[in-house]
Amino acid sequence: MHVVVVIDHFSRKIMAAVPLEGPNAGWVINAIEEAIEKYGSPKHIISDQGSAFISEAFEECLKNNNHIKHRLGAIGKKGSISVTERANLTLKSEWLNHVPIIRGIDHLHGLCNEFQVWYNSWRPHMALDGNRPDDVFFSNLPEAPPRDAKSVPTEIEIRYFRQARITGYRLKKAG
């Protein structure tokens, strides 16, 4: 089984993570069109050079959706599709590898939906200064405390960190 991942490069938001029974252009097109219907048409789509992405049907799909420009990642060039590859690695290493048995395409579809929610809504990203993709995509970034602040202002702490948490330890010598 394969999973096609559609990701917004700027916000790192996963627009779609759809399991496929094979790298078929028709299934890839359905996943892309679902993301376009939900979030709108992008200016560019960057993909690898897999057979599903270089097919005439895929190019026709891009043409029919606001003439989206298709850019292919360079073969063997580090970084050309690195954002998507990193999301794929996270899907495998932090999500799917923790499932002992994937019981079919429907189970994998549910796992991909759960991963998408977790990745977009809960997982902080270093490239986004610790923000989550949904925060960046929907321009819902928390207010930064002033540079001279010694601690996080109470109203920000209450709004964004509702759970009780330990903020520090006092250590003293036993004896």
mmCIF file of C-alpha atoms in Angstrom:
data_model
loop_
_atom_site.group_PDB
_atom_site.id
_atom_site.type_symbol
_atom_site.label_atom_id
_atom_site.label_comp_id
_atom_site.label_asym_id
_atom_site.label_seq_id
_atom_site.Cartn_x
_atom_site.Cartn_y
_atom_site.Cartn_z
ATOM 1 C CA MET A 1 0.000 0.000 0.000
ATOM 2 C CA HIS A 2 1.054 3.584 -0.610
ATOM 3 C CA VAL A 3 0.109 6.895 1.001
ATOM 4 C CA VAL A 4 -0.039 10.124 -0.989
ATOM 5 C CA VAL A 5 0.662 13.210 1.130
ATOM 6 C CA VAL A 6 -0.419 16.688 -0.014
ATOM 7 C CA ILE A 7 1.273 19.392 2.065
ATOM 8 C CA ASP A 8 1.288 23.202 2.073
ATOM 9 C CA HIS A 9 4.952 24.178 1.835
ATOM 10 C CA PHE A 10 4.620 27.474 3.750
ATOM 11 C CA SER A 11 2.632 26.309 6.780
ATOM 12 C CA ARG A 12 3.654 22.618 6.700
ATOM 13 C CA LYS A 13 -0.066 21.764 6.972
ATOM 14 C CA ILE A 14 -0.939 18.345 5.592
ATOM 15 C CA MET A 15 -3.903 18.936 3.289
ATOM 16 C CA ALA A 16 -4.429 15.242 2.577
ATOM 17 C CA ALA A 17 -2.858 11.948 3.623
ATOM 18 C CA VAL A 18 -4.656 9.298 1.621
ATOM 19 C CA PRO A 19 -3.790 5.599 1.463
ATOM 20 C CA LEU A 20 -3.726 4.084 -2.009
ATOM 21 C CA GLU A 21 -3.707 0.473 -3.084
ATOM 22 C CA GLY A 22 -1.016 1.357 -5.614
ATOM 23 C CA PRO A 23 0.649 4.376 -7.234
ATOM 24 C CA ASN A 24 -2.238 4.827 -9.669
ATOM 25 C CA ALA A 25 -2.723 8.263 -11.267
ATOM 26 C CA GLY A 26 -6.500 8.095 -10.772
ATOM 27 C CA TRP A 27 -6.222 7.655 -6.998
ATOM 28 C CA VAL A 28 -3.553 10.363 -6.757
ATOM 29 C CA ILE A 29 -5.785 12.738 -8.745
ATOM 30 C CA ASN A 30 -8.721 12.020 -6.411
ATOM 31 C CA ALA A 31 -6.559 12.887 -3.384
ATOM 32 C CA ILE A 32 -5.321 16.129 -4.980
ATOM 33 C CA GLU A 33 -8.822 17.164 -6.074
ATOM 34 C CA GLU A 34 -10.157 16.484 -2.567
ATOM 35 C CA ALA A 35 -7.494 18.804 -1.106
ATOM 36 C CA ILE A 36 -8.200 21.479 -3.758
ATOM 37 C CA GLU A 37 -11.939 21.293 -3.068
ATOM 38 C CA LYS A 38 -11.369 21.706 0.668
ATOM 39 C CA TYR A 39 -8.563 24.313 0.715
ATOM 40 C CA GLY A 40 -8.464 25.919 -2.727
ATOM 41 C CA SER A 41 -6.148 25.698 -5.696
ATOM 42 C CA PRO A 42 -2.390 26.251 -5.200
ATOM 43 C CA LYS A 43 -0.134 28.063 -7.685
ATOM 44 C CA HIS A 44 2.306 25.149 -7.914
ATOM 45 C CA ILE A 45 2.451 21.470 -7.110
ATOM 46 C CA ILE A 46 5.884 20.002 -6.523
ATOM 47 C CA SER A 47 6.140 16.228 -6.793
ATOM 48 C CA ASP A 48 8.653 13.494 -7.318
ATOM 49 C CA GLN A 49 8.965 11.910 -10.738
ATOM 50 C CA GLY A 50 6.775 8.896 -9.995
ATOM 51 C CA SER A 51 4.675 7.489 -12.817
ATOM 52 C CA ALA A 52 1.417 8.792 -11.296
ATOM 53 C CA PHE A 53 2.766 12.371 -11.294
ATOM 54 C CA ILE A 54 4.110 12.420 -14.849
ATOM 55 C CA SER A 55 1.020 10.900 -16.460
ATOM 56 C CA GLU A 56 -1.141 12.767 -18.960
ATOM 57 C CA ALA A 57 -4.162 12.368 -16.671
ATOM 58 C CA PHE A 58 -2.320 14.140 -13.825
ATOM 59 C CA GLU A 59 -1.241 16.996 -16.094
ATOM 60 C CA GLU A 60 -4.845 17.303 -17.348
ATOM 61 C CA CYS A 61 -6.075 17.490 -13.740
ATOM 62 C CA LEU A 62 -3.681 20.370 -13.003
ATOM 63 C CA LYS A 63 -4.747 22.167 -16.180
ATOM 64 C CA ASN A 64 -8.444 21.814 -15.247
ATOM 65 C CA ASN A 65 -7.817 23.234 -11.755
ATOM 66 C CA ASN A 66 -6.764 26.833 -12.485
ATOM 67 C CA HIS A 67 -3.762 25.811 -14.594
ATOM 68 C CA ILE A 68 -1.671 24.744 -11.600
ATOM 69 C CA LYS A 69 2.010 24.713 -12.524
ATOM 70 C CA HIS A 70 3.714 21.359 -11.997
ATOM 71 C CA ARG A 71 7.312 21.301 -10.816
ATOM 72 C CA LEU A 72 9.208 18.048 -10.514
ATOM 73 C CA GLY A 73 11.750 17.476 -7.770
ATOM 74 C CA ALA A 74 15.236 16.948 -9.113
ATOM 75 C CA ILE A 75 16.476 13.366 -9.030
ATOM 76 C CA GLY A 76 19.157 12.936 -6.384
ATOM 77 C CA LYS A 77 19.045 16.595 -5.310
ATOM 78 C CA LYS A 78 18.757 17.055 -1.576
ATOM 79 C CA GLY A 79 15.987 19.426 -0.548
ATOM 80 C CA SER A 80 13.948 19.541 -3.748
ATOM 81 C CA ILE A 81 10.942 17.833 -2.113
ATOM 82 C CA SER A 82 12.314 17.740 1.421
ATOM 83 C CA VAL A 83 9.229 19.152 3.203
ATOM 84 C CA THR A 84 7.033 16.359 1.853
ATOM 85 C CA GLU A 85 9.701 13.715 2.440
ATOM 86 C CA ARG A 86 10.043 14.862 6.051
ATOM 87 C CA ALA A 87 6.264 14.600 6.543
ATOM 88 C CA ASN A 88 6.397 11.093 5.050
ATOM 89 C CA LEU A 89 9.191 10.132 7.453
ATOM 90 C CA THR A 90 7.176 11.488 10.393
ATOM 91 C CA LEU A 91 4.116 9.534 9.247
ATOM 92 C CA LYS A 92 6.148 6.331 9.169
ATOM 93 C CA SER A 93 8.412 6.763 12.202
ATOM 94 C CA GLU A 94 6.149 8.593 14.652
ATOM 95 C CA TRP A 95 2.814 7.057 13.671
ATOM 96 C CA LEU A 96 2.621 3.933 11.505
ATOM 97 C CA ASN A 97 5.631 2.123 13.013
ATOM 98 C CA HIS A 98 3.809 2.124 16.370
ATOM 99 C CA VAL A 99 0.929 0.088 14.936
ATOM 100 C CA PRO A 100 1.684 -3.657 15.182
ATOM 101 C CA ILE A 101 -0.691 -4.717 12.388
ATOM 102 C CA ILE A 102 -2.417 -2.602 9.749
ATOM 103 C CA ARG A 103 -5.654 -4.468 9.103
ATOM 104 C CA GLY A 104 -6.345 -3.214 5.596
ATOM 105 C CA ILE A 105 -6.976 -0.071 3.607
ATOM 106 C CA ASP A 106 -9.839 1.146 5.836
ATOM 107 C CA HIS A 107 -7.677 0.840 8.955
ATOM 108 C CA LEU A 108 -4.819 2.666 7.211
ATOM 109 C CA HIS A 109 -7.256 5.379 6.099
ATOM 110 C CA GLY A 110 -8.315 5.915 9.735
ATOM 111 C CA LEU A 111 -4.671 6.021 10.868
ATOM 112 C CA CYS A 112 -3.858 8.609 8.187
ATOM 113 C CA ASN A 113 -6.812 10.787 9.267
ATOM 114 C CA GLU A 114 -5.693 10.615 12.916
ATOM 115 C CA PHE A 115 -2.111 11.419 11.887
ATOM 116 C CA GLN A 116 -3.263 14.422 9.874
ATOM 117 C CA VAL A 117 -5.142 15.866 12.873
ATOM 118 C CA TRP A 118 -2.209 15.225 15.223
ATOM 119 C CA TYR A 119 0.419 16.595 12.814
ATOM 120 C CA ASN A 120 -1.549 19.753 11.985
ATOM 121 C CA SER A 121 -3.134 20.541 15.358
ATOM 122 C CA TRP A 122 -0.814 19.189 18.038
ATOM 123 C CA ARG A 123 2.759 18.684 16.819
ATOM 124 C CA PRO A 124 5.040 21.735 17.107
ATOM 125 C CA HIS A 125 7.522 22.266 14.259
ATOM 126 C CA MET A 126 11.025 23.687 14.552
ATOM 127 C CA ALA A 127 10.776 25.250 11.085
ATOM 128 C CA LEU A 128 7.694 27.157 12.300
ATOM 129 C CA ASP A 129 9.388 28.443 15.487
ATOM 130 C CA GLY A 130 7.570 25.867 17.600
ATOM 131 C CA ASN A 131 4.144 26.671 16.167
ATOM 132 C CA ARG A 132 1.743 24.119 14.750
ATOM 133 C CA PRO A 133 0.831 24.004 11.039
ATOM 134 C CA ASP A 134 -2.824 24.906 11.727
ATOM 135 C CA ASP A 135 -1.695 28.014 13.642
ATOM 136 C CA VAL A 136 0.393 29.210 10.699
ATOM 137 C CA PHE A 137 -2.119 28.218 7.998
ATOM 138 C CA PHE A 138 -5.041 29.962 9.713
ATOM 139 C CA SER A 139 -2.852 32.902 10.945
ATOM 140 C CA ASN A 140 -3.698 32.059 14.542
ATOM 141 C CA LEU A 141 -0.255 32.607 16.036
ATOM 142 C CA PRO A 142 0.067 33.310 19.760
ATOM 143 C CA GLU A 143 1.203 36.764 20.787
ATOM 144 C CA ALA A 144 4.862 36.816 21.671
ATOM 145 C CA PRO A 145 5.707 38.122 25.147
ATOM 146 C CA PRO A 146 7.735 41.339 25.224
ATOM 147 C CA ARG A 147 11.500 40.874 24.908
ATOM 148 C CA ASP A 148 12.085 42.144 28.438
ATOM 149 C CA ALA A 149 9.553 39.758 30.002
ATOM 150 C CA LYS A 150 11.012 37.409 32.592
ATOM 151 C CA SER A 151 8.134 34.930 32.323
ATOM 152 C CA VAL A 152 5.144 34.153 30.144
ATOM 153 C CA PRO A 153 2.285 36.599 30.885
ATOM 154 C CA THR A 154 -0.552 34.940 32.810
ATOM 155 C CA GLU A 155 -3.232 35.545 30.174
ATOM 156 C CA ILE A 156 -1.109 33.845 27.496
ATOM 157 C CA GLU A 157 -0.272 30.972 29.819
ATOM 158 C CA ILE A 158 -3.940 30.421 30.702
ATOM 159 C CA ARG A 159 -5.113 30.653 27.087
ATOM 160 C CA TYR A 160 -2.486 28.404 25.487
ATOM 161 C CA PHE A 161 -1.369 26.115 28.322
ATOM 162 C CA ARG A 162 -4.560 25.045 30.074
ATOM 163 C CA GLN A 163 -3.119 21.889 31.596
ATOM 164 C CA ALA A 164 -1.370 22.128 34.930
ATOM 165 C CA ARG A 165 2.359 21.864 34.433
ATOM 166 C CA ILE A 166 5.552 21.997 36.417
ATOM 167 C CA THR A 167 7.481 25.133 35.560
ATOM 168 C CA GLY A 168 10.618 24.481 37.556
ATOM 169 C CA TYR A 169 12.289 22.580 40.350
ATOM 170 C CA ARG A 170 14.067 23.806 43.442
ATOM 171 C CA LEU A 171 17.077 21.723 44.147
ATOM 172 C CA LYS A 172 18.884 21.794 47.437
ATOM 173 C CA LYS A 173 21.541 19.641 48.888
ATOM 174 C CA ALA A 174 20.271 16.723 50.931
ATOM 175 C CA GLY A 175 21.750 16.502 54.298
#
